[in-house]
CSV table of C-alpha atoms and ligand atoms in Angstrom, one decimal:
chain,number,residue,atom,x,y,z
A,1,UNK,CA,-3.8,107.0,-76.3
A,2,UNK,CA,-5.1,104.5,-73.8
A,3,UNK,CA,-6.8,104.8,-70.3
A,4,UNK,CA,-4.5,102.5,-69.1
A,5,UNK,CA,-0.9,101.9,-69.4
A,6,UNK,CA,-0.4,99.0,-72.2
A,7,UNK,CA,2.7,97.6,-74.1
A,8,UNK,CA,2.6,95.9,-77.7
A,9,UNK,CA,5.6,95.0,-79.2
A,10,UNK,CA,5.5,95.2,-82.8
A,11,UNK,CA,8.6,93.4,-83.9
A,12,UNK,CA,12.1,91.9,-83.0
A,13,UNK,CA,15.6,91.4,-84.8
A,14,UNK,CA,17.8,89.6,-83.1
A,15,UNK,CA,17.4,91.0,-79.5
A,16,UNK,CA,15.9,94.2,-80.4
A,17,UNK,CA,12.7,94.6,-79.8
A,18,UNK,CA,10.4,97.6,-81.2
A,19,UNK,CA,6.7,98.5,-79.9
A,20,UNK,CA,4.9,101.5,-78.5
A,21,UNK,CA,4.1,101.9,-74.9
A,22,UNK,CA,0.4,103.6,-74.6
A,23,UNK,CA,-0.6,105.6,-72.0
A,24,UNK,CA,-3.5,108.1,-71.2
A,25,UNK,CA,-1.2,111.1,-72.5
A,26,UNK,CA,0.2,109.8,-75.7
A,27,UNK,CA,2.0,106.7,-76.9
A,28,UNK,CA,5.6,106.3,-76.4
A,29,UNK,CA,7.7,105.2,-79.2
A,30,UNK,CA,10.4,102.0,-78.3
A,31,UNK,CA,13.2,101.9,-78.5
A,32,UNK,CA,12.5,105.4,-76.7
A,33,UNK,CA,15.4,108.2,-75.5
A,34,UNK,CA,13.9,109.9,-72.8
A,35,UNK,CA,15.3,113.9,-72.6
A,36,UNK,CA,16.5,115.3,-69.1
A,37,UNK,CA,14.3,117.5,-67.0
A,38,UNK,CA,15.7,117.9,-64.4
A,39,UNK,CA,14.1,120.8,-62.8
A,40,UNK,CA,10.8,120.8,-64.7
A,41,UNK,CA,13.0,121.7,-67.4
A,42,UNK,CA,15.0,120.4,-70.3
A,43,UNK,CA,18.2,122.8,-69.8
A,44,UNK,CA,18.3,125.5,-72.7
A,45,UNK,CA,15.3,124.2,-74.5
A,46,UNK,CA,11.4,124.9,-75.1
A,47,UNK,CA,9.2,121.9,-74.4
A,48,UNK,CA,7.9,122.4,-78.3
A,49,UNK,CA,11.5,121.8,-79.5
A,50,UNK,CA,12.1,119.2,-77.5
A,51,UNK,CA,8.7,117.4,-79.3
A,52,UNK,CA,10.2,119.1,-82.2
A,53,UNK,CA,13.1,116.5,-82.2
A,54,UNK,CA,11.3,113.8,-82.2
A,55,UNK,CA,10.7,112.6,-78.1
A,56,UNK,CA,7.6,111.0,-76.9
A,57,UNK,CA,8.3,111.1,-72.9
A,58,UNK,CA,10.9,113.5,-70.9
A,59,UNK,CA,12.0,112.7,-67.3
A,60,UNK,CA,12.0,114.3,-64.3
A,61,UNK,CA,13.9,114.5,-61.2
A,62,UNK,CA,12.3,113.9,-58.0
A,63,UNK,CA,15.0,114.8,-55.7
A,64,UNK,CA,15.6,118.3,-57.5
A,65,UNK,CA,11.6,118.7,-57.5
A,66,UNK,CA,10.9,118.1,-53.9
A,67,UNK,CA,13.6,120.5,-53.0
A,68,UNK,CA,12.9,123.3,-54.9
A,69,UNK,CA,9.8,124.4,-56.0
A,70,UNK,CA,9.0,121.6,-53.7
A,71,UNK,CA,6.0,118.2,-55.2
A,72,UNK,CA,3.1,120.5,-53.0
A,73,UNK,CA,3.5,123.5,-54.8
A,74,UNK,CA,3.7,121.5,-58.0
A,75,UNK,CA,0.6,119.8,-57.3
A,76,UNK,CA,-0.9,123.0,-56.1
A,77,UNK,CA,-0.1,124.4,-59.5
A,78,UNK,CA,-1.8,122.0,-61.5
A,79,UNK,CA,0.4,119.1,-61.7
A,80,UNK,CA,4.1,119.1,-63.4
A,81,UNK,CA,2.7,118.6,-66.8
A,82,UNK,CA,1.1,121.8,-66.7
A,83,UNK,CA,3.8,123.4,-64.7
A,84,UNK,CA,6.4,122.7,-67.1
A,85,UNK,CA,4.1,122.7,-70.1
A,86,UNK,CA,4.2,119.2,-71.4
A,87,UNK,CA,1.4,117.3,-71.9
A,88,UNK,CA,2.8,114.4,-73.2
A,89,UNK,CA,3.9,111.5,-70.9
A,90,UNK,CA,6.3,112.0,-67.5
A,91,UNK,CA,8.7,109.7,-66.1
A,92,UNK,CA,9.9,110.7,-62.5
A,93,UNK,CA,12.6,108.6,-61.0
A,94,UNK,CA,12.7,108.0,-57.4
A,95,UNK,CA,15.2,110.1,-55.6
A,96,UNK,CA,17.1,107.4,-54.5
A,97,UNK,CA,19.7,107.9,-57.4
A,98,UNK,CA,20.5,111.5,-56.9
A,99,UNK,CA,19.7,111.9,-53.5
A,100,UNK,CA,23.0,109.2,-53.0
A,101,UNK,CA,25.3,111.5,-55.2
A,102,UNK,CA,24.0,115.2,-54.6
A,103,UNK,CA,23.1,115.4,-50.9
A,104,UNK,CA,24.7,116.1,-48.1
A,105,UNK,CA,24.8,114.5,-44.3
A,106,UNK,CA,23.1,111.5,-46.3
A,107,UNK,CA,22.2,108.9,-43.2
A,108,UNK,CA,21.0,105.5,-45.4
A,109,UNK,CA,18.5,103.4,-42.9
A,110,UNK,CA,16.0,100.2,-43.1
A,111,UNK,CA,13.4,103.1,-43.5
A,112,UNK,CA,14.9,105.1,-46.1
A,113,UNK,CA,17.5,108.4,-46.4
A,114,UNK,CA,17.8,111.4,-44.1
A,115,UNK,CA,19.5,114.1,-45.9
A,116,UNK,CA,20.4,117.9,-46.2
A,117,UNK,CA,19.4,119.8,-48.8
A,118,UNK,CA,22.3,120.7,-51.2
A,119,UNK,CA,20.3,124.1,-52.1
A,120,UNK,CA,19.5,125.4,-48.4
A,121,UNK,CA,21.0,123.0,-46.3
A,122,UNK,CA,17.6,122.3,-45.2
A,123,UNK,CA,16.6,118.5,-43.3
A,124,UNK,CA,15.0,116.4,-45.5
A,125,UNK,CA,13.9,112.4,-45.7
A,126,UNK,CA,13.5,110.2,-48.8
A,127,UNK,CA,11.1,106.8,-47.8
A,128,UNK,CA,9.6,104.2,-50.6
A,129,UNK,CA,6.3,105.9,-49.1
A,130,UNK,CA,7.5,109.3,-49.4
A,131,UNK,CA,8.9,108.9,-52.7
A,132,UNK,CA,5.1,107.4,-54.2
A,133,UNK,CA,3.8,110.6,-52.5
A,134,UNK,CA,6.1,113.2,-54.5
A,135,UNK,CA,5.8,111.1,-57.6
A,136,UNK,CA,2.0,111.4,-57.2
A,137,UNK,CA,1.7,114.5,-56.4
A,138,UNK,CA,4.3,115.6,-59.3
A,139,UNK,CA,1.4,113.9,-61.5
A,140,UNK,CA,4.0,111.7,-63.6
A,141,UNK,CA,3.0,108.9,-65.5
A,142,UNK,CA,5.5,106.3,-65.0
A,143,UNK,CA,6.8,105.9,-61.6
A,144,UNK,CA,10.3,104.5,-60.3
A,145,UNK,CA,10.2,102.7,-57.2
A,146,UNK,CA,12.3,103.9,-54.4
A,147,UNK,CA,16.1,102.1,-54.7
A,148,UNK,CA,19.9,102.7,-53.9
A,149,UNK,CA,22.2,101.9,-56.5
A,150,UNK,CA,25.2,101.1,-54.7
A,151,UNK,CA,28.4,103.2,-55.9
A,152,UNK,CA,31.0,101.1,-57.7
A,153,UNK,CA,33.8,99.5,-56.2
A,154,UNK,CA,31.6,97.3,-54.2
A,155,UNK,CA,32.3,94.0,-52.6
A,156,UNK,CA,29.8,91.4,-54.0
A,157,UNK,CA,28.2,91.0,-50.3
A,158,UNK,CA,27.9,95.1,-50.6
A,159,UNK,CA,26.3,94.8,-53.3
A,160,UNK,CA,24.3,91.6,-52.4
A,161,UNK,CA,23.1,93.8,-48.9
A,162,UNK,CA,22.0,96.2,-51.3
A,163,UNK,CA,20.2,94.6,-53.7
A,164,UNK,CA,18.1,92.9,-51.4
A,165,UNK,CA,17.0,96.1,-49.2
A,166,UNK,CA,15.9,97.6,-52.7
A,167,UNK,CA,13.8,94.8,-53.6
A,168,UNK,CA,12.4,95.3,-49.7
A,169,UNK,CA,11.7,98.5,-51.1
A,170,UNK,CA,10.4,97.4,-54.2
A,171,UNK,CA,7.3,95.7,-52.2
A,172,UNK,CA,6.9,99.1,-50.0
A,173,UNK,CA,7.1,101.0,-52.8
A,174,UNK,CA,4.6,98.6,-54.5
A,175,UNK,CA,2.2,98.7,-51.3
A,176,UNK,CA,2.1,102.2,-51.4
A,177,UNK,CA,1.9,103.2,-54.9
A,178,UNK,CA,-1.5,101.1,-54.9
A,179,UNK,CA,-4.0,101.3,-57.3
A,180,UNK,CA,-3.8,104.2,-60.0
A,181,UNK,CA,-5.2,103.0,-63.4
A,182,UNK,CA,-3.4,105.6,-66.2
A,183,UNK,CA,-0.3,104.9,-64.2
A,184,UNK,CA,2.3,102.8,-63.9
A,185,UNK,CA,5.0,101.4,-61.4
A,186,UNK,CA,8.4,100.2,-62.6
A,187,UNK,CA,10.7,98.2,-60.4
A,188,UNK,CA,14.4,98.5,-60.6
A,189,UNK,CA,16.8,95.3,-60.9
A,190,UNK,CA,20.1,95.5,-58.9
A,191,UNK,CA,22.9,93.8,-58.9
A,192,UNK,CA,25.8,94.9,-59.7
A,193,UNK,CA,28.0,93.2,-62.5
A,194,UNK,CA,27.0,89.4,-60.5
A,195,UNK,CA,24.8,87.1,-62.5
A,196,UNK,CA,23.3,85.4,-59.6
A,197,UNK,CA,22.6,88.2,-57.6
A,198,UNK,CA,20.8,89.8,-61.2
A,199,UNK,CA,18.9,86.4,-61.2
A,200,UNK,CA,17.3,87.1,-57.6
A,201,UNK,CA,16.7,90.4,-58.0
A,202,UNK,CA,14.6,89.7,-61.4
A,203,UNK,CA,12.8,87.2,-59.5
A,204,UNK,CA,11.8,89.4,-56.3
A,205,UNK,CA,10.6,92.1,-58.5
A,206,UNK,CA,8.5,89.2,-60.8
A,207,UNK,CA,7.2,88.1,-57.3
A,208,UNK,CA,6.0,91.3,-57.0
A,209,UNK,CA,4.8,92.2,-60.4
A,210,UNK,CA,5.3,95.7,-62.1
A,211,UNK,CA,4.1,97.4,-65.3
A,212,UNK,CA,8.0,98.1,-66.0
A,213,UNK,CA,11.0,97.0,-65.2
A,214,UNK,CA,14.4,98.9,-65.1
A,215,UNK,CA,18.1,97.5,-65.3
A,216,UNK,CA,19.4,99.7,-62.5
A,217,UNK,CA,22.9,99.6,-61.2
A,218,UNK,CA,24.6,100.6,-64.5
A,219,UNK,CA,26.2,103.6,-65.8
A,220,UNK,CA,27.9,103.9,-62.8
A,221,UNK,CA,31.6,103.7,-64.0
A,222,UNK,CA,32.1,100.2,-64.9
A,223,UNK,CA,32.7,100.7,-68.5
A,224,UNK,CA,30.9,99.7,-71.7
A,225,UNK,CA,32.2,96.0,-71.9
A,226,UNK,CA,31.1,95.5,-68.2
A,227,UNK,CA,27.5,97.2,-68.8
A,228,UNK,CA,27.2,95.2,-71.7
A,229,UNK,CA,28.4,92.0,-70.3
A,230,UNK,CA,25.7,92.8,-67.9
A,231,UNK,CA,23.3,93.5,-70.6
A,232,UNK,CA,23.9,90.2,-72.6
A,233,UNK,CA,22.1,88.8,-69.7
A,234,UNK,CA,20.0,90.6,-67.9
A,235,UNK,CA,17.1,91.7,-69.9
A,236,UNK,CA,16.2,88.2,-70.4
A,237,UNK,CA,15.6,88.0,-67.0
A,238,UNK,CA,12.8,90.4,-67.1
A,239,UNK,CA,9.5,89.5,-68.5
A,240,UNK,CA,8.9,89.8,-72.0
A,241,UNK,CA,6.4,91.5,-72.6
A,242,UNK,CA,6.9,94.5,-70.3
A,243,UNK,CA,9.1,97.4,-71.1
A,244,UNK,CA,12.9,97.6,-70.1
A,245,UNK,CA,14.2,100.8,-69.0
A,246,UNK,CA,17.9,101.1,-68.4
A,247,UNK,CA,18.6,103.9,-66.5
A,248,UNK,CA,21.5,106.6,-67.4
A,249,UNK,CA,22.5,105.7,-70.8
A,250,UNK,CA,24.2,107.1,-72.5
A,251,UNK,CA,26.2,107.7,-75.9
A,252,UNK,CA,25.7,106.8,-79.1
A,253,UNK,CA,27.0,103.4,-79.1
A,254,UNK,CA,26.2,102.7,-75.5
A,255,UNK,CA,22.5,103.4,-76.6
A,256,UNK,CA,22.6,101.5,-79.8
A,257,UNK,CA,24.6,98.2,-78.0
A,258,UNK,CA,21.8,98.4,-75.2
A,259,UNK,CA,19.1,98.4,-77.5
A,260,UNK,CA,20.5,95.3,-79.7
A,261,UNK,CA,20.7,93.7,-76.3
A,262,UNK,CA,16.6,94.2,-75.7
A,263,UNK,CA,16.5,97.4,-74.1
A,264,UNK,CA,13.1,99.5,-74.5
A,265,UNK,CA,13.9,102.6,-73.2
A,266,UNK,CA,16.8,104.7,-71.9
A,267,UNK,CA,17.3,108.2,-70.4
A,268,UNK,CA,20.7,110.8,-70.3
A,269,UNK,CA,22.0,114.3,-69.3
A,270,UNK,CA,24.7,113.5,-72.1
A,271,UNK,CA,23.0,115.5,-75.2
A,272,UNK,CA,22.2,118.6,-73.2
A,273,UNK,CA,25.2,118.3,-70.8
A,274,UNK,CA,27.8,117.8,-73.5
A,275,UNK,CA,25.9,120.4,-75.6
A,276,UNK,CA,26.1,123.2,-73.4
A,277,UNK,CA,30.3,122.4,-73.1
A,278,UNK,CA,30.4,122.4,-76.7
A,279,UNK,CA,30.7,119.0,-77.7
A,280,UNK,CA,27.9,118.2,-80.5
A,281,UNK,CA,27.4,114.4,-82.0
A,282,UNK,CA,27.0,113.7,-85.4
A,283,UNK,CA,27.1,110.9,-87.7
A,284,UNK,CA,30.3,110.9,-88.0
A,285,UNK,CA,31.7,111.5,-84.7
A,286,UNK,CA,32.1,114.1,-82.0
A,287,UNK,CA,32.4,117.7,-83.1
A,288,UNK,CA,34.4,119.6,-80.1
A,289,UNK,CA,33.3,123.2,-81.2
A,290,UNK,CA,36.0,125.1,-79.4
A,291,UNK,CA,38.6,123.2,-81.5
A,292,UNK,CA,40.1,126.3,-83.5
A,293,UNK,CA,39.6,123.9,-86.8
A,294,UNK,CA,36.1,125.4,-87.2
A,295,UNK,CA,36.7,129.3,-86.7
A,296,UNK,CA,36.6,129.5,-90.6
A,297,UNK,CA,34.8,126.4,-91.1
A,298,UNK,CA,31.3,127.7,-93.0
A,299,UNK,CA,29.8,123.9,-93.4
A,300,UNK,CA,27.2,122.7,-91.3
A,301,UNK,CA,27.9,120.5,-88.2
A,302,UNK,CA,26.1,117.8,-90.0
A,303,UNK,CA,24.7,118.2,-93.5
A,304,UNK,CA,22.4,115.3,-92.9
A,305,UNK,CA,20.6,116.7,-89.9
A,306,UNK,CA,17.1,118.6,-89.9
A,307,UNK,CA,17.4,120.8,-86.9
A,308,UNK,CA,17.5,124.8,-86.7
A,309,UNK,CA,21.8,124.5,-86.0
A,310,UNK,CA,22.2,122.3,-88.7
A,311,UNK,CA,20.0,124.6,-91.1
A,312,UNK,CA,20.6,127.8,-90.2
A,313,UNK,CA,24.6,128.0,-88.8
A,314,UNK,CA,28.2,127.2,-90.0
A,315,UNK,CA,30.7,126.2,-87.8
A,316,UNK,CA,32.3,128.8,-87.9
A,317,UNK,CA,29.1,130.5,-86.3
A,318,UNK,CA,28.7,128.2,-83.7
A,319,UNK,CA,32.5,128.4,-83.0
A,320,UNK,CA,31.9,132.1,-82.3
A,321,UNK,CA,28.8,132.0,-80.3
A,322,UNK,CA,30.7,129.1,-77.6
A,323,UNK,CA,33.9,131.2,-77.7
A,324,UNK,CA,31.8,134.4,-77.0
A,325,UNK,CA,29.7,132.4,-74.1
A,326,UNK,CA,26.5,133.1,-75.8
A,327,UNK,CA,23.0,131.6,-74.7
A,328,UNK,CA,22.2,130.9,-78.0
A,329,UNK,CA,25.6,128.3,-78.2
A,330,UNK,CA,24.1,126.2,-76.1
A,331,UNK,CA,20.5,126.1,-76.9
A,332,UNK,CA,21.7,125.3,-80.7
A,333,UNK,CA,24.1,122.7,-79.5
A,334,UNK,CA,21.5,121.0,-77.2
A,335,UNK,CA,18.8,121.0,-80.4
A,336,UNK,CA,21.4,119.4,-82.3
A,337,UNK,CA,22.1,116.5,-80.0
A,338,UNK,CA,18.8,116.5,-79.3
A,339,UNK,CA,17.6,115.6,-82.8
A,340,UNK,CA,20.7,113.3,-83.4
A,341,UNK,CA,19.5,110.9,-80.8
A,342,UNK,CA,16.2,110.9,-81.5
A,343,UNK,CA,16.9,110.4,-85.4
A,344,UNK,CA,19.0,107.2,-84.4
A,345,UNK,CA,16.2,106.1,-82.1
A,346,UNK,CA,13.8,106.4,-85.0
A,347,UNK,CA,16.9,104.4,-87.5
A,348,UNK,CA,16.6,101.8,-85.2
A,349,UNK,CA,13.1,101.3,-84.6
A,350,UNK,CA,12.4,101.3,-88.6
A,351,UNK,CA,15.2,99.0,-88.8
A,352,UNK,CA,14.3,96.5,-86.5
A,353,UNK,CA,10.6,96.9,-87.7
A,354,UNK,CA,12.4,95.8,-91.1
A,355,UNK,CA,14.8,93.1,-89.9
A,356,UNK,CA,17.8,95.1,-91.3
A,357,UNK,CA,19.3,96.0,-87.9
A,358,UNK,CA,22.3,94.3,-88.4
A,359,UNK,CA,22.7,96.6,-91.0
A,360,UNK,CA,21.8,99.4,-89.5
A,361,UNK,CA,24.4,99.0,-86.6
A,362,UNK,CA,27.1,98.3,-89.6
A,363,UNK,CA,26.6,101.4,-91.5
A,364,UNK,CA,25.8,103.2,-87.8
A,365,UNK,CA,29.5,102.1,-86.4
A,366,UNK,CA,31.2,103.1,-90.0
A,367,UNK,CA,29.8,106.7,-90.2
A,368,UNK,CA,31.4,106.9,-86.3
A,369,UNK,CA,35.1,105.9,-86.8
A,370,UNK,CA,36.6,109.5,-87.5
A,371,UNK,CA,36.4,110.4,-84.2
A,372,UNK,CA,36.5,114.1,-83.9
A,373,UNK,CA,35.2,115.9,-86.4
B,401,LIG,C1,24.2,108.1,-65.2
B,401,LIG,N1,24.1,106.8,-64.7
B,401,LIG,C2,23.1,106.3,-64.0
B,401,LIG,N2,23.0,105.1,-63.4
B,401,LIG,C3,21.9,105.0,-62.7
B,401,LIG,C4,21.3,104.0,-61.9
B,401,LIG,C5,20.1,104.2,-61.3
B,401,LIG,C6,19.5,103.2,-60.4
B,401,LIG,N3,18.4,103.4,-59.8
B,401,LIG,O1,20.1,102.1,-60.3
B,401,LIG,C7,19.4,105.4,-61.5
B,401,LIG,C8,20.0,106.4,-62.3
B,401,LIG,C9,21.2,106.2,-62.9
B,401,LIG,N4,22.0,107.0,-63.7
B,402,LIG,ZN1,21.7,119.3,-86.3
C-alpha cells in the first residue's frame, strides 16, 4: 500500500506492459479487469467472491449512485467502500457515459447535461464540477473526469466538436478535483476512429497532466478491427509511465488484443451480464447453458477452472438451475466468468513478466477455436 497513488511497471513484451498500480487501499495488479458495480454491487455476487476470483479494484457507477441511494447518503454512510463492503480500491466513472445512454430528456450544454431520472423521472444535472463532487463524496479512489463519448456514426467534425468540449472538461474537471493526495484523476482521450484528432486530444490532456489516462470513445459499436486499429496507435500517445485504462472492454480476445497493444487496465458488464443469460466462457469457447446438449452432460463447464461452479456442478446441473430460473444459475455462472477473466489476466501478466506472451496469446487463441462448447 502507498499513501499516494504510484505506478511501477515491472516489465514489457512486445507492447504489453505489466506493473502494479499502488494506492492507499491496496495495490492493483496490471494488466487489471476491473468487475462491474454498478449499484454498489457486483450483480449476484458477495464482495469476498469477487476478491475470491482474483480482482484487485471493482468500479462503480456514478450515474446509478447519484440517483438512487443518491453520493450524500453514501457519504453520510461512511463512504461506498464501507457501504458496499469493499475495502480494496474503487474506480467511479463519471456519469457522462451512462447518463448519454440511460437518461431521459438529456439536454447536452457548454456546462454540462440536464437530465431526468430514468428511476423517478426526477430533474437532475451532470457538470465536470458536479461529477468531482459525487465521485468525492462516493469516496473512490480513482476518479474519471467528466466526458461525452460521442455515439457512433459520427461525422469526423461531430466527433472533432466533441472531442474538444471533453478536453474543456478535462481542465474543469482537473480544476475542481484539486488536490487529494491518496487519489487520483484520470483523463479520458477522445476521438473517435481519426488519428489526428486522437493526437490532439493526447496532447490537451498531457497539457493538463493526470495520474491516468483512459482510451475513451471505444466499445461503442465499431468492431474489433476498428477498436484495434485504434489501439495500434493510440496508447502510444499517452505517457509511459502512467496507467491506460480502456473503458468497456470486453471479451476474451478483445481484452487479450488490447492488452498486447499496451493497455493497463480494462473494465466490463460482459462476465456478469452474459452470466446471468447463461452464457459462461471457458478456455475453450463459449458454453450457451440453455443448449439442450448439456441436460445430461455430468462434466464440468471447465475442468481447468478453480471456482465453486466448476468444482461443485455438472452441466447438467447448471442446465437445470437456468432452465428452472434459479438464483443460484446466475450467481454460479457469474463466479465462473468471473474467475476465467481474472485467471487470463493473471496468464498474461506472468507471461509478459516472462517474455513468453507471444506464446501465451498462441496457445490462448488455440484453446478458443471450438466455438461453442
Ligand atoms: C461498453 N462500452 C463502453 N465504451 C465506453 C466509453 C466511455 C468513454 N467515456 O468514452 C465510457 C464507458 C464506455 N463503455
Ligand atoms: Zn469455473
Amino acid at each position: 500500500m502507498s499513501p499516494k497513488v504510484t505506478f511501477d511497471l515491472h516489465a514489457t513484451d512486445g507492447k504489453a506492459r505489466t506493473g502494479v498500480i499502488s494506492t492507499p487501499r491496496g495495490d492493483i495488479r496490471t494488466p487489471a479487469f476491473m468487475p462491474v458495480g454498478t449499484a454498489a454491487t457486483v450483480k449476484a455476487m458477495m464482495p469476498e467472491s469477487v476478491r475470491s476470483t482474483g480482482a484487485d479494484i471493482l468500479l462503480g457507477n456514478t450515474y446509478h449512485l447519484m440517483l438512487r441511494p443518491t453520493a450524500e447518503r453514501i457519504d453520510r454512510l461512511g463512504g461506498l467502500h464501507k457501504f458496499m463492503n469493499w475495502e480494496r480500491p474503487i474506480l467511479t466513472d463519471s456519469g457522462g457515459f451512462q447518463v448519454m445512454s440511460l437518461a431521459a430528456l438529456r439536454k447536452l450544454t457548454e456546462k454540462g447535461v440536464t437530465f431526468k431520472s430514468h428511476v423517478d423521472g426526477s430533474k437532475h444535472e451532470i457538470t465536470p464540477e458536479r461529477s468531482m463532487e459525487i465521485q468525492k463524496l462516493l469516496g473512490s479512489d480513482i476518479v474519471m473526469c467528466f466526458d461525452e463519448c460521442p455515439a457512433l456514426p459520427a461525422t469526423d467534425e461531430k466527433v472533432a466538436e466533441s472531442m474538444r468540449m471533453s478536453m474543456r472538461w478535462a481542465a474543469r474537471s482537473r480544476d475542481a478535483f484539486g488536490d487529494r493526495p491518496g487519489h487520483a484523476l484520470f483523463g479520458i482521450q477522445q476521438g473517435g476512429v481519426t488519428q489526428e484528432l486522437r493526437a490532439e486530444s493526447a496532447e490537451k490532456l498531457r497539457e493538463i497532466e493526470f495520474d491516468g489516462y483512459a482510451v475513451g470513445g471505444l466499445a461503442v459499436g465499431e468492431g474489433q478491427d476498428a477498436m484495434f486499429g485504434v489501439l495500434d496507435y493510440a496508447p502510444d500517445m499517452l505517457p509511459v509511465n502512467k496507467p491506460r485504462y480502456l473503458m468497456g472492454v470486453g471479451k476474451p480476445d478483445d481484452i487479450v488484443g488490447a492488452v498486447a497493444r499496451g493497455i493497463d487496465m480494462m473494465d466490463c458488464v460482459l462476465p456478469s451480464r452474459s452470466g446471468r443469460t447463461g452464457q459462461a466462457y471457458t478456455r475453450h469457447g463459449v458454453v450457451n447453458i440453455k443448449n439442450a446438449r448439456h441436460i445430461d452432460d455430468p462434466r464440468p463447464l471447465d475442468e481447468n477452472c478453480s471456482c465453486p461452479a466448476c468444482r461443485n456442478y455438472s452441466r447438467a446441473y447448471l442446465s437445470h438451475v437456468f432452465r428452472s430460473n434459479e438464483m443460484i444459475s446466475g450467481m454460479l455462472l457469474t463466479w465462473h466468468n468471473l474467475q476465467y477473466f481474472q485467471d487470463i489476466m493473471a496468464g498474461m501478466r506472468e507471461a509478459i513478466a516472462a517474455g513468453t506472451f507471444t506464446s501465451w496469446q498462441a496457445d490462448f487463441h488455440a484453446g478458443r477455436e471450438q466455438g461453442d462448447v
